């Protein structure tokens, strides 16, 4: 394993262990109900989430730069304006992003959107300059309002200082999708369905045939099931909605960018295998715990190069419970 790939696995591991399970349901137009206490994975003592280093910024396509880290921060630059995707973990990380944006595109108006409501993606609005315009879909804002306090407590385990003045901003809300004209490039910000969370938001840049996927599509990393009752069937349906875009480039948040169509197909294949093997296990009389153990072993064998995070087992449990 190369040093770079090992580092990405390290970041992906910390992404999954500091997140928590939500217990919420969203109906169209309905408010979120009260949430129950989640089951929290064990956290290694003394671990610290790494922040961002703008010296590692790379250009991925004619209009897209990315600060790699926790999480990856895509920056889409047009002749008239800039779109930043995600804030980093708190205001200090966002300040790093803001300085890099000013270096890359001095003086241009800045738009900001967030792929989902978890703190390393959405809690650093205070680090952006005055005048930054925050855009967020209503479904993501509803999820944020329902669970931001409890999620903040879990992320503070690793970096309390970074989140001491967490700021989610006051967004302009939209339903479904919103397209920005940044000058010579456009950014389509849209909600395609539930996956990692209920409010997962993606960004498609047609001129560069690039798709920013948040946690919905990763690169050689298994899905992290956190969104309440969202199971692999719902996640697979969302992936299938993305396939017609046929992006050349996918930019995930916790793994390296990669070939777009392939990464979407790979994730579809993983989710399909998880569902099929879980159905088979239950059909053969395996208990829920036995199914998790058996299906995890099978998936390890079928996808040997993938990072398997602890919360993938939650997806197996959800698929097992759904089967009659």
PDB file of C-alpha atoms in Angstrom:
ATOM      1  CA  UNK A   1       0.000   0.000   0.000  1.00  0.00           C
ATOM      2  CA  UNK A   2       1.374   3.449  -0.924  1.00  0.00           C
ATOM      3  CA  UNK A   3       1.840   6.112   1.727  1.00  0.00           C
ATOM      4  CA  UNK A   4      -0.747   8.339   0.025  1.00  0.00           C
ATOM      5  CA  UNK A   5      -3.385   5.571  -0.071  1.00  0.00           C
ATOM      6  CA  UNK A   6      -2.670   4.774   3.563  1.00  0.00           C
ATOM      7  CA  UNK A   7      -3.235   8.407   4.509  1.00  0.00           C
ATOM      8  CA  UNK A   8      -6.588   8.427   2.717  1.00  0.00           C
ATOM      9  CA  UNK A   9      -7.607   5.265   4.572  1.00  0.00           C
ATOM     10  CA  UNK A  10      -6.643   6.980   7.836  1.00  0.00           C
ATOM     11  CA  UNK A  11      -8.863   9.977   7.070  1.00  0.00           C
ATOM     12  CA  UNK A  12     -11.747   7.743   5.944  1.00  0.00           C
ATOM     13  CA  UNK A  13     -11.473   5.760   9.187  1.00  0.00           C
ATOM     14  CA  UNK A  14     -11.780   8.878  11.310  1.00  0.00           C
ATOM     15  CA  UNK A  15     -14.734  10.033   9.221  1.00  0.00           C
ATOM     16  CA  UNK A  16     -16.699   6.931  10.148  1.00  0.00           C
ATOM     17  CA  UNK A  17     -15.744   6.594  13.815  1.00  0.00           C
ATOM     18  CA  UNK A  18     -16.684  10.123  14.846  1.00  0.00           C
ATOM     19  CA  UNK A  19     -20.035  10.155  13.056  1.00  0.00           C
ATOM     20  CA  UNK A  20     -23.236   8.940  14.662  1.00  0.00           C
ATOM     21  CA  UNK A  21     -26.445   7.215  13.687  1.00  0.00           C
ATOM     22  CA  UNK A  22     -29.493   9.399  13.240  1.00  0.00           C
ATOM     23  CA  UNK A  23     -32.971   8.174  13.998  1.00  0.00           C
ATOM     24  CA  UNK A  24     -35.207  10.409  11.935  1.00  0.00           C
ATOM     25  CA  UNK A  25     -37.734  10.205   9.148  1.00  0.00           C
ATOM     26  CA  UNK A  26     -38.675  12.827   6.593  1.00  0.00           C
ATOM     27  CA  UNK A  27     -41.899  12.969   4.670  1.00  0.00           C
ATOM     28  CA  UNK A  28     -42.383  15.476   1.900  1.00  0.00           C
ATOM     29  CA  UNK A  29     -43.168  18.801   3.505  1.00  0.00           C
ATOM     30  CA  UNK A  30     -43.205  17.346   7.032  1.00  0.00           C
ATOM     31  CA  UNK A  31     -41.066  18.494   9.952  1.00  0.00           C
ATOM     32  CA  UNK A  32     -38.643  16.143  11.632  1.00  0.00           C
ATOM     33  CA  UNK A  33     -39.797  14.300  14.763  1.00  0.00           C
ATOM     34  CA  UNK A  34     -37.872  14.200  18.038  1.00  0.00           C
ATOM     35  CA  UNK A  35     -34.702  12.131  17.790  1.00  0.00           C
ATOM     36  CA  UNK A  36     -33.687   9.208  19.977  1.00  0.00           C
ATOM     37  CA  UNK A  37     -30.201   8.770  21.408  1.00  0.00           C
ATOM     38  CA  UNK A  38     -27.910   7.031  18.892  1.00  0.00           C
ATOM     39  CA  UNK A  39     -25.460   4.211  19.346  1.00  0.00           C
ATOM     40  CA  UNK A  40     -21.986   5.757  19.157  1.00  0.00           C
ATOM     41  CA  UNK A  41     -18.993   3.758  17.891  1.00  0.00           C
ATOM     42  CA  UNK A  42     -15.955   3.597  20.168  1.00  0.00           C
ATOM     43  CA  UNK A  43     -13.474   6.467  19.740  1.00  0.00           C
ATOM     44  CA  UNK A  44      -9.724   5.855  20.207  1.00  0.00           C
ATOM     45  CA  UNK A  45      -8.342   7.905  23.089  1.00  0.00           C
ATOM     46  CA  UNK A  46      -6.186  10.855  22.121  1.00  0.00           C
ATOM     47  CA  UNK A  47      -7.103  10.816  18.436  1.00  0.00           C
ATOM     48  CA  UNK A  48      -7.268  14.195  16.696  1.00  0.00           C
ATOM     49  CA  UNK A  49      -8.953  14.940  13.412  1.00  0.00           C
ATOM     50  CA  UNK A  50      -6.504  16.527  10.944  1.00  0.00           C
ATOM     51  CA  UNK A  51      -7.410  19.961   9.597  1.00  0.00           C
ATOM     52  CA  UNK A  52      -6.774  21.466   6.166  1.00  0.00           C
ATOM     53  CA  UNK A  53      -3.465  22.332   4.494  1.00  0.00           C
ATOM     54  CA  UNK A  54      -3.905  24.671   1.521  1.00  0.00           C
ATOM     55  CA  UNK A  55      -0.315  24.063   0.399  1.00  0.00           C
ATOM     56  CA  UNK A  56      -1.575  20.733  -0.976  1.00  0.00           C
ATOM     57  CA  UNK A  57      -4.212  22.357  -3.237  1.00  0.00           C
ATOM     58  CA  UNK A  58      -4.425  20.694  -6.667  1.00  0.00           C
ATOM     59  CA  UNK A  59      -6.164  21.637  -9.903  1.00  0.00           C
ATOM     60  CA  UNK A  60      -8.435  18.797 -11.046  1.00  0.00           C
ATOM     61  CA  UNK A  61      -9.977  20.261 -14.209  1.00  0.00           C
ATOM     62  CA  UNK A  62     -10.126  23.591 -16.086  1.00  0.00           C
ATOM     63  CA  UNK A  63     -12.405  25.195 -13.470  1.00  0.00           C
ATOM     64  CA  UNK A  64     -11.988  23.043 -10.354  1.00  0.00           C
ATOM     65  CA  UNK A  65      -9.344  23.142  -7.641  1.00  0.00           C
ATOM     66  CA  UNK A  66      -9.403  21.024  -4.479  1.00  0.00           C
ATOM     67  CA  UNK A  67      -7.860  21.328  -1.026  1.00  0.00           C
ATOM     68  CA  UNK A  68      -7.384  17.685  -0.003  1.00  0.00           C
ATOM     69  CA  UNK A  69      -8.036  16.789   3.614  1.00  0.00           C
ATOM     70  CA  UNK A  70     -10.792  16.370   6.143  1.00  0.00           C
ATOM     71  CA  UNK A  71     -12.886  16.760   4.079  1.00  0.00           C
ATOM     72  CA  UNK A  72     -11.780  17.474   0.510  1.00  0.00           C
ATOM     73  CA  UNK A  73     -12.826  21.022  -0.400  1.00  0.00           C
ATOM     74  CA  UNK A  74     -13.676  21.602  -4.093  1.00  0.00           C
ATOM     75  CA  UNK A  75     -13.403  25.182  -5.339  1.00  0.00           C
ATOM     76  CA  UNK A  76     -15.121  25.946  -8.674  1.00  0.00           C
ATOM     77  CA  UNK A  77     -13.806  29.149 -10.240  1.00  0.00           C
ATOM     78  CA  UNK A  78     -15.507  31.058 -13.018  1.00  0.00           C
ATOM     79  CA  UNK A  79     -14.785  34.406 -14.624  1.00  0.00           C
ATOM     80  CA  UNK A  80     -17.407  36.149 -12.472  1.00  0.00           C
ATOM     81  CA  UNK A  81     -17.669  34.187  -9.212  1.00  0.00           C
ATOM     82  CA  UNK A  82     -16.501  31.218  -7.140  1.00  0.00           C
ATOM     83  CA  UNK A  83     -18.368  28.302  -5.558  1.00  0.00           C
ATOM     84  CA  UNK A  84     -16.859  26.533  -2.532  1.00  0.00           C
ATOM     85  CA  UNK A  85     -18.258  23.150  -1.497  1.00  0.00           C
ATOM     86  CA  UNK A  86     -18.198  22.549   2.298  1.00  0.00           C
ATOM     87  CA  UNK A  87     -16.679  24.546   5.144  1.00  0.00           C
ATOM     88  CA  UNK A  88     -14.172  22.198   6.768  1.00  0.00           C
ATOM     89  CA  UNK A  89     -14.273  21.405  10.499  1.00  0.00           C
ATOM     90  CA  UNK A  90     -15.121  24.764  12.042  1.00  0.00           C
ATOM     91  CA  UNK A  91     -14.209  28.379  11.416  1.00  0.00           C
ATOM     92  CA  UNK A  92     -10.428  27.906  11.505  1.00  0.00           C
ATOM     93  CA  UNK A  93     -10.568  25.381   8.657  1.00  0.00           C
ATOM     94  CA  UNK A  94     -12.921  27.649   6.728  1.00  0.00           C
ATOM     95  CA  UNK A  95     -10.456  30.533   7.172  1.00  0.00           C
ATOM     96  CA  UNK A  96      -7.804  28.381   5.461  1.00  0.00           C
ATOM     97  CA  UNK A  97     -10.256  27.832   2.594  1.00  0.00           C
ATOM     98  CA  UNK A  98     -11.082  31.543   2.363  1.00  0.00           C
ATOM     99  CA  UNK A  99      -7.428  32.536   2.118  1.00  0.00           C
ATOM    100  CA  UNK A 100      -6.879  29.963  -0.623  1.00  0.00           C
ATOM    101  CA  UNK A 101      -9.928  31.185  -2.549  1.00  0.00           C
ATOM    102  CA  UNK A 102      -8.607  34.751  -2.374  1.00  0.00           C
ATOM    103  CA  UNK A 103      -5.233  33.552  -3.649  1.00  0.00           C
ATOM    104  CA  UNK A 104      -6.803  31.643  -6.552  1.00  0.00           C
ATOM    105  CA  UNK A 105      -9.548  34.121  -7.458  1.00  0.00           C
ATOM    106  CA  UNK A 106      -8.851  37.493  -5.826  1.00  0.00           C
ATOM    107  CA  UNK A 107     -11.821  39.786  -5.364  1.00  0.00           C
ATOM    108  CA  UNK A 108     -14.456  37.526  -6.852  1.00  0.00           C
ATOM    109  CA  UNK A 109     -17.842  37.004  -5.143  1.00  0.00           C
ATOM    110  CA  UNK A 110     -18.006  33.723  -3.210  1.00  0.00           C
ATOM    111  CA  UNK A 111     -20.870  31.236  -3.051  1.00  0.00           C
ATOM    112  CA  UNK A 112     -20.841  28.365  -0.571  1.00  0.00           C
ATOM    113  CA  UNK A 113     -22.856  25.164  -0.401  1.00  0.00           C
ATOM    114  CA  UNK A 114     -22.664  22.126   1.900  1.00  0.00           C
ATOM    115  CA  UNK A 115     -22.912  18.468   0.886  1.00  0.00           C
ATOM    116  CA  UNK A 116     -24.617  17.529   4.174  1.00  0.00           C
ATOM    117  CA  UNK A 117     -25.079  18.833   7.695  1.00  0.00           C
ATOM    118  CA  UNK A 118     -22.252  17.032   9.550  1.00  0.00           C
ATOM    119  CA  UNK A 119     -19.896  19.513  11.277  1.00  0.00           C
ATOM    120  CA  UNK A 120     -16.820  18.993   9.107  1.00  0.00           C
ATOM    121  CA  UNK A 121     -18.947  19.933   6.101  1.00  0.00           C
ATOM    122  CA  UNK A 122     -21.188  22.690   7.409  1.00  0.00           C
ATOM    123  CA  UNK A 123     -20.093  24.177  10.763  1.00  0.00           C
ATOM    124  CA  UNK A 124     -17.464  26.681   9.607  1.00  0.00           C
ATOM    125  CA  UNK A 125     -19.433  29.452   7.971  1.00  0.00           C
ATOM    126  CA  UNK A 126     -17.885  31.987  10.361  1.00  0.00           C
ATOM    127  CA  UNK A 127     -14.503  31.515   8.665  1.00  0.00           C
ATOM    128  CA  UNK A 128     -15.756  32.900   5.332  1.00  0.00           C
ATOM    129  CA  UNK A 129     -15.630  36.601   4.470  1.00  0.00           C
ATOM    130  CA  UNK A 130     -18.607  38.920   4.804  1.00  0.00           C
ATOM    131  CA  UNK A 131     -20.762  38.752   1.700  1.00  0.00           C
ATOM    132  CA  UNK A 132     -20.334  34.999   1.173  1.00  0.00           C
ATOM    133  CA  UNK A 133     -23.678  33.680  -0.059  1.00  0.00           C
ATOM    134  CA  UNK A 134     -24.643  30.334   1.505  1.00  0.00           C
ATOM    135  CA  UNK A 135     -26.967  28.031  -0.453  1.00  0.00           C
ATOM    136  CA  UNK A 136     -28.568  24.926   1.071  1.00  0.00           C
ATOM    137  CA  UNK A 137     -31.565  22.716   0.176  1.00  0.00           C
ATOM    138  CA  UNK A 138     -34.475  22.885   2.596  1.00  0.00           C
ATOM    139  CA  UNK A 139     -34.338  19.150   3.356  1.00  0.00           C
ATOM    140  CA  UNK A 140     -30.718  19.466   4.527  1.00  0.00           C
ATOM    141  CA  UNK A 141     -31.561  22.489   6.662  1.00  0.00           C
ATOM    142  CA  UNK A 142     -34.419  20.570   8.329  1.00  0.00           C
ATOM    143  CA  UNK A 143     -32.018  17.744   9.179  1.00  0.00           C
ATOM    144  CA  UNK A 144     -29.459  20.230  10.494  1.00  0.00           C
ATOM    145  CA  UNK A 145     -32.004  21.939  12.726  1.00  0.00           C
ATOM    146  CA  UNK A 146     -33.126  18.589  14.133  1.00  0.00           C
ATOM    147  CA  UNK A 147     -29.743  17.151  15.053  1.00  0.00           C
ATOM    148  CA  UNK A 148     -26.900  19.674  14.928  1.00  0.00           C
ATOM    149  CA  UNK A 149     -26.411  19.830  18.713  1.00  0.00           C
ATOM    150  CA  UNK A 150     -25.936  16.125  19.219  1.00  0.00           C
ATOM    151  CA  UNK A 151     -23.724  15.808  16.164  1.00  0.00           C
ATOM    152  CA  UNK A 152     -21.524  18.660  17.371  1.00  0.00           C
ATOM    153  CA  UNK A 153     -20.959  16.869  20.676  1.00  0.00           C
ATOM    154  CA  UNK A 154     -19.680  13.788  18.887  1.00  0.00           C
ATOM    155  CA  UNK A 155     -17.258  15.746  16.697  1.00  0.00           C
ATOM    156  CA  UNK A 156     -15.963  17.724  19.685  1.00  0.00           C
ATOM    157  CA  UNK A 157     -14.516  14.458  21.002  1.00  0.00           C
ATOM    158  CA  UNK A 158     -11.669  14.872  18.533  1.00  0.00           C
ATOM    159  CA  UNK A 159     -11.304  18.618  18.129  1.00  0.00           C
ATOM    160  CA  UNK A 160     -13.264  20.685  20.653  1.00  0.00           C
ATOM    161  CA  UNK A 161     -11.337  23.867  19.850  1.00  0.00           C
ATOM    162  CA  UNK A 162     -12.167  23.687  16.150  1.00  0.00           C
ATOM    163  CA  UNK A 163     -15.884  23.607  16.932  1.00  0.00           C
ATOM    164  CA  UNK A 164     -15.882  26.028  19.874  1.00  0.00           C
ATOM    165  CA  UNK A 165     -17.727  28.648  17.787  1.00  0.00           C
ATOM    166  CA  UNK A 166     -19.486  26.413  15.272  1.00  0.00           C
ATOM    167  CA  UNK A 167     -21.375  28.509  12.733  1.00  0.00           C
ATOM    168  CA  UNK A 168     -23.788  26.964  10.229  1.00  0.00           C
ATOM    169  CA  UNK A 169     -24.743  30.299   8.713  1.00  0.00           C
ATOM    170  CA  UNK A 170     -28.116  31.583   7.532  1.00  0.00           C
ATOM    171  CA  UNK A 171     -28.593  30.060   4.094  1.00  0.00           C
ATOM    172  CA  UNK A 172     -30.716  30.919   1.131  1.00  0.00           C
ATOM    173  CA  UNK A 173     -32.870  27.792   0.920  1.00  0.00           C
ATOM    174  CA  UNK A 174     -34.023  26.060  -2.243  1.00  0.00           C
ATOM    175  CA  UNK A 175     -36.046  22.997  -3.123  1.00  0.00           C
ATOM    176  CA  UNK A 176     -34.713  20.323  -5.450  1.00  0.00           C
ATOM    177  CA  UNK A 177     -31.936  22.141  -7.264  1.00  0.00           C
ATOM    178  CA  UNK A 178     -30.365  25.486  -8.059  1.00  0.00           C
ATOM    179  CA  UNK A 179     -27.965  26.371 -10.876  1.00  0.00           C
ATOM    180  CA  UNK A 180     -25.311  29.069 -10.545  1.00  0.00           C
ATOM    181  CA  UNK A 181     -23.757  30.911 -13.468  1.00  0.00           C
ATOM    182  CA  UNK A 182     -20.180  31.612 -12.368  1.00  0.00           C
ATOM    183  CA  UNK A 183     -19.256  33.207 -15.687  1.00  0.00           C
ATOM    184  CA  UNK A 184     -17.789  30.708 -18.109  1.00  0.00           C
ATOM    185  CA  UNK A 185     -18.839  27.743 -15.972  1.00  0.00           C
ATOM    186  CA  UNK A 186     -22.070  26.610 -14.303  1.00  0.00           C
ATOM    187  CA  UNK A 187     -22.700  24.681 -11.099  1.00  0.00           C
ATOM    188  CA  UNK A 188     -25.872  22.659 -10.670  1.00  0.00           C
ATOM    189  CA  UNK A 189     -26.481  22.138  -6.921  1.00  0.00           C
ATOM    190  CA  UNK A 190     -29.082  19.425  -6.409  1.00  0.00           C
ATOM    191  CA  UNK A 191     -30.655  16.847  -4.116  1.00  0.00           C
ATOM    192  CA  UNK A 192     -31.004  13.391  -5.697  1.00  0.00           C
ATOM    193  CA  UNK A 193     -32.393  11.375  -2.766  1.00  0.00           C
ATOM    194  CA  UNK A 194     -31.414   9.924   0.607  1.00  0.00           C
ATOM    195  CA  UNK A 195     -28.118   8.084   1.025  1.00  0.00           C
ATOM    196  CA  UNK A 196     -25.536   8.908   3.709  1.00  0.00           C
ATOM    197  CA  UNK A 197     -28.044  11.410   5.147  1.00  0.00           C
ATOM    198  CA  UNK A 198     -31.491  12.569   4.126  1.00  0.00           C
ATOM    199  CA  UNK A 199     -30.203  15.896   2.842  1.00  0.00           C
ATOM    200  CA  UNK A 200     -27.185  14.796   0.775  1.00  0.00           C
ATOM    201  CA  UNK A 201     -26.451  17.502  -1.782  1.00  0.00           C
ATOM    202  CA  UNK A 202     -24.371  17.102  -4.943  1.00  0.00           C
ATOM    203  CA  UNK A 203     -22.808  19.566  -7.363  1.00  0.00           C
ATOM    204  CA  UNK A 204     -22.457  18.925 -11.090  1.00  0.00           C
ATOM    205  CA  UNK A 205     -20.186  21.090 -13.241  1.00  0.00           C
ATOM    206  CA  UNK A 206     -21.221  20.337 -16.839  1.00  0.00           C
ATOM    207  CA  UNK A 207     -18.378  22.194 -18.574  1.00  0.00           C
ATOM    208  CA  UNK A 208     -15.859  19.947 -16.775  1.00  0.00           C
ATOM    209  CA  UNK A 209     -18.130  16.870 -16.621  1.00  0.00           C
ATOM    210  CA  UNK A 210     -17.365  16.671 -12.895  1.00  0.00           C
ATOM    211  CA  UNK A 211     -19.596  15.619  -9.996  1.00  0.00           C
ATOM    212  CA  UNK A 212     -18.974  16.506  -6.341  1.00  0.00           C
ATOM    213  CA  UNK A 213     -20.577  13.667  -4.380  1.00  0.00           C
ATOM    214  CA  UNK A 214     -19.986  14.245  -0.660  1.00  0.00           C
ATOM    215  CA  UNK A 215     -20.426  10.890   1.087  1.00  0.00           C
ATOM    216  CA  UNK A 216     -22.808   9.506  -1.551  1.00  0.00           C
ATOM    217  CA  UNK A 217     -20.016   8.114  -3.753  1.00  0.00           C
ATOM    218  CA  UNK A 218     -16.543   7.338  -2.405  1.00  0.00           C
ATOM    219  CA  UNK A 219     -13.414   5.876  -3.969  1.00  0.00           C
ATOM    220  CA  UNK A 220     -12.536   2.391  -2.664  1.00  0.00           C
ATOM    221  CA  UNK A 221     -14.339   3.086   0.619  1.00  0.00           C
ATOM    222  CA  UNK A 222     -17.522   1.404   1.816  1.00  0.00           C
ATOM    223  CA  UNK A 223     -20.681   3.434   2.453  1.00  0.00           C
ATOM    224  CA  UNK A 224     -21.358   4.842   5.918  1.00  0.00           C
ATOM    225  CA  UNK A 225     -24.999   4.371   6.911  1.00  0.00           C
ATOM    226  CA  UNK A 226     -26.039   7.234   9.179  1.00  0.00           C
ATOM    227  CA  UNK A 227     -29.352   8.585   7.931  1.00  0.00           C
ATOM    228  CA  UNK A 228     -32.013   7.219  10.272  1.00  0.00           C
ATOM    229  CA  UNK A 229     -33.850   4.407   8.544  1.00  0.00           C
ATOM    230  CA  UNK A 230     -32.127   4.868   5.170  1.00  0.00           C
ATOM    231  CA  UNK A 231     -31.047   1.459   3.928  1.00  0.00           C
ATOM    232  CA  UNK A 232     -28.975   0.220   1.000  1.00  0.00           C
ATOM    233  CA  UNK A 233     -32.030   0.012  -1.266  1.00  0.00           C
ATOM    234  CA  UNK A 234     -32.679   3.744  -0.940  1.00  0.00           C
ATOM    235  CA  UNK A 235     -28.992   4.548  -1.363  1.00  0.00           C
ATOM    236  CA  UNK A 236     -28.823   2.368  -4.482  1.00  0.00           C
ATOM    237  CA  UNK A 237     -31.827   4.185  -5.931  1.00  0.00           C
ATOM    238  CA  UNK A 238     -30.020   7.523  -5.450  1.00  0.00           C
ATOM    239  CA  UNK A 239     -26.890   6.165  -7.119  1.00  0.00           C
ATOM    240  CA  UNK A 240     -28.966   5.039 -10.090  1.00  0.00           C
ATOM    241  CA  UNK A 241     -30.319   8.580 -10.397  1.00  0.00           C
ATOM    242  CA  UNK A 242     -26.739   9.863 -10.747  1.00  0.00           C
ATOM    243  CA  UNK A 243     -25.613   7.391 -13.413  1.00  0.00           C
ATOM    244  CA  UNK A 244     -27.223   9.233 -16.398  1.00  0.00           C
ATOM    245  CA  UNK A 245     -24.938  12.217 -15.752  1.00  0.00           C
ATOM    246  CA  UNK A 246     -21.969  10.068 -16.858  1.00  0.00           C
ATOM    247  CA  UNK A 247     -19.383  12.312 -15.195  1.00  0.00           C
ATOM    248  CA  UNK A 248     -15.761  11.929 -16.208  1.00  0.00           C
ATOM    249  CA  UNK A 249     -14.638  12.955 -12.729  1.00  0.00           C
ATOM    250  CA  UNK A 250     -16.120  12.263  -9.294  1.00  0.00           C
ATOM    251  CA  UNK A 251     -14.861  14.284  -6.325  1.00  0.00           C
ATOM    252  CA  UNK A 252     -15.743  12.560  -3.031  1.00  0.00           C
ATOM    253  CA  UNK A 253     -15.241  14.173   0.365  1.00  0.00           C
ATOM    254  CA  UNK A 254     -13.258  11.507   2.246  1.00  0.00           C
ATOM    255  CA  UNK A 255     -11.365   9.662  -0.490  1.00  0.00           C
ATOM    256  CA  UNK A 256      -9.388  10.608  -3.609  1.00  0.00           C
ATOM    257  CA  UNK A 257     -11.084  11.873  -6.792  1.00  0.00           C
ATOM    258  CA  UNK A 258     -11.448   9.301  -9.540  1.00  0.00           C
ATOM    259  CA  UNK A 259     -13.092   8.355 -12.853  1.00  0.00           C
ATOM    260  CA  UNK A 260     -16.737   9.315 -12.479  1.00  0.00           C
ATOM    261  CA  UNK A 261     -18.700   6.620 -14.279  1.00  0.00           C
ATOM    262  CA  UNK A 262     -16.508   3.892 -12.808  1.00  0.00           C
ATOM    263  CA  UNK A 263     -16.841   5.081  -9.207  1.00  0.00           C
ATOM    264  CA  UNK A 264     -20.621   5.284  -9.486  1.00  0.00           C
ATOM    265  CA  UNK A 265     -20.778   1.808 -11.049  1.00  0.00           C
ATOM    266  CA  UNK A 266     -18.423   0.433  -8.389  1.00  0.00           C
ATOM    267  CA  UNK A 267     -20.613   1.792  -5.605  1.00  0.00           C
ATOM    268  CA  UNK A 268     -23.727   0.415  -7.296  1.00  0.00           C
ATOM    269  CA  UNK A 269     -22.013  -2.980  -7.495  1.00  0.00           C
ATOM    270  CA  UNK A 270     -21.096  -2.891  -3.803  1.00  0.00           C
ATOM    271  CA  UNK A 271     -24.600  -1.898  -2.734  1.00  0.00           C
ATOM    272  CA  UNK A 272     -26.174  -4.521  -4.997  1.00  0.00           C
ATOM    273  CA  UNK A 273     -23.904  -7.214  -3.555  1.00  0.00           C
ATOM    274  CA  UNK A 274     -24.682  -6.121   0.016  1.00  0.00           C
ATOM    275  CA  UNK A 275     -28.416  -6.368  -0.630  1.00  0.00           C
ATOM    276  CA  UNK A 276     -28.248  -9.701  -2.474  1.00  0.00           C
ATOM    277  CA  UNK A 277     -25.951 -11.398   0.042  1.00  0.00           C
ATOM    278  CA  UNK A 278     -28.031 -10.173   2.980  1.00  0.00           C
ATOM    279  CA  UNK A 279     -31.217 -11.497   1.397  1.00  0.00           C
ATOM    280  CA  UNK A 280     -29.534 -14.829   0.820  1.00  0.00           C
ATOM    281  CA  UNK A 281     -28.286 -14.984   4.405  1.00  0.00           C
ATOM    282  CA  UNK A 282     -31.738 -14.323   5.825  1.00  0.00           C
ATOM    283  CA  UNK A 283     -33.339 -16.779   3.392  1.00  0.00           C
ATOM    284  CA  UNK A 284     -30.942 -19.425   4.733  1.00  0.00           C
ATOM    285  CA  UNK A 285     -32.073 -18.762   8.303  1.00  0.00           C
ATOM    286  CA  UNK A 286     -29.152 -16.692   9.584  1.00  0.00           C
ATOM    287  CA  UNK A 287     -29.825 -14.355  12.480  1.00  0.00           C
ATOM    288  CA  UNK A 288     -29.147 -10.630  12.127  1.00  0.00           C
ATOM    289  CA  UNK A 289     -25.756 -10.896  13.857  1.00  0.00           C
ATOM    290  CA  UNK A 290     -24.823 -13.988  11.851  1.00  0.00           C
ATOM    291  CA  UNK A 291     -25.795 -12.214   8.633  1.00  0.00           C
ATOM    292  CA  UNK A 292     -23.616  -9.200   9.481  1.00  0.00           C
ATOM    293  CA  UNK A 293     -20.608 -11.445  10.090  1.00  0.00           C
ATOM    294  CA  UNK A 294     -21.142 -13.577   6.984  1.00  0.00           C
ATOM    295  CA  UNK A 295     -21.984 -10.751   4.563  1.00  0.00           C
ATOM    296  CA  UNK A 296     -19.077  -8.631   5.816  1.00  0.00           C
ATOM    297  CA  UNK A 297     -16.712 -11.531   5.130  1.00  0.00           C
ATOM    298  CA  UNK A 298     -18.155 -11.980   1.636  1.00  0.00           C
ATOM    299  CA  UNK A 299     -17.861  -8.276   0.848  1.00  0.00           C
ATOM    300  CA  UNK A 300     -14.239  -8.261   2.040  1.00  0.00           C
ATOM    301  CA  UNK A 301     -13.538 -11.046  -0.432  1.00  0.00           C
ATOM    302  CA  UNK A 302     -15.424  -9.434  -3.324  1.00  0.00           C
ATOM    303  CA  UNK A 303     -13.967  -5.944  -2.765  1.00  0.00           C
ATOM    304  CA  UNK A 304     -10.509  -6.614  -1.309  1.00  0.00           C
ATOM    305  CA  UNK A 305      -9.083  -3.161  -2.074  1.00  0.00           C
ATOM    306  CA  UNK A 306     -11.855  -1.273  -0.302  1.00  0.00           C
ATOM    307  CA  UNK A 307     -11.610   0.327   3.129  1.00  0.00           C
ATOM    308  CA  UNK A 308     -14.314  -1.342   5.243  1.00  0.00           C
ATOM    309  CA  UNK A 309     -15.605   1.034   7.906  1.00  0.00           C
ATOM    310  CA  UNK A 310     -17.454  -0.154  11.037  1.00  0.00           C
ATOM    311  CA  UNK A 311     -20.775   1.447  10.074  1.00  0.00           C
ATOM    312  CA  UNK A 312     -21.124  -0.630   6.901  1.00  0.00           C
ATOM    313  CA  UNK A 313     -22.540  -3.329   9.162  1.00  0.00           C
ATOM    314  CA  UNK A 314     -25.469  -1.007   9.895  1.00  0.00           C
ATOM    315  CA  UNK A 315     -26.398  -1.231   6.213  1.00  0.00           C
ATOM    316  CA  UNK A 316     -26.432  -5.026   6.425  1.00  0.00           C
ATOM    317  CA  UNK A 317     -28.661  -4.854   9.507  1.00  0.00           C
ATOM    318  CA  UNK A 318     -31.075  -2.504   7.768  1.00  0.00           C
ATOM    319  CA  UNK A 319     -31.264  -4.757   4.720  1.00  0.00           C
ATOM    320  CA  UNK A 320     -31.783  -7.819   6.952  1.00  0.00           C
ATOM    321  CA  UNK A 321     -34.647  -6.159   8.877  1.00  0.00           C
ATOM    322  CA  UNK A 322     -36.337  -5.078   5.668  1.00  0.00           C
ATOM    323  CA  UNK A 323     -36.569  -8.599   4.296  1.00  0.00           C
ATOM    324  CA  UNK A 324     -39.846 -10.374   5.111  1.00  0.00           C
TER     325      UNK A 324
END
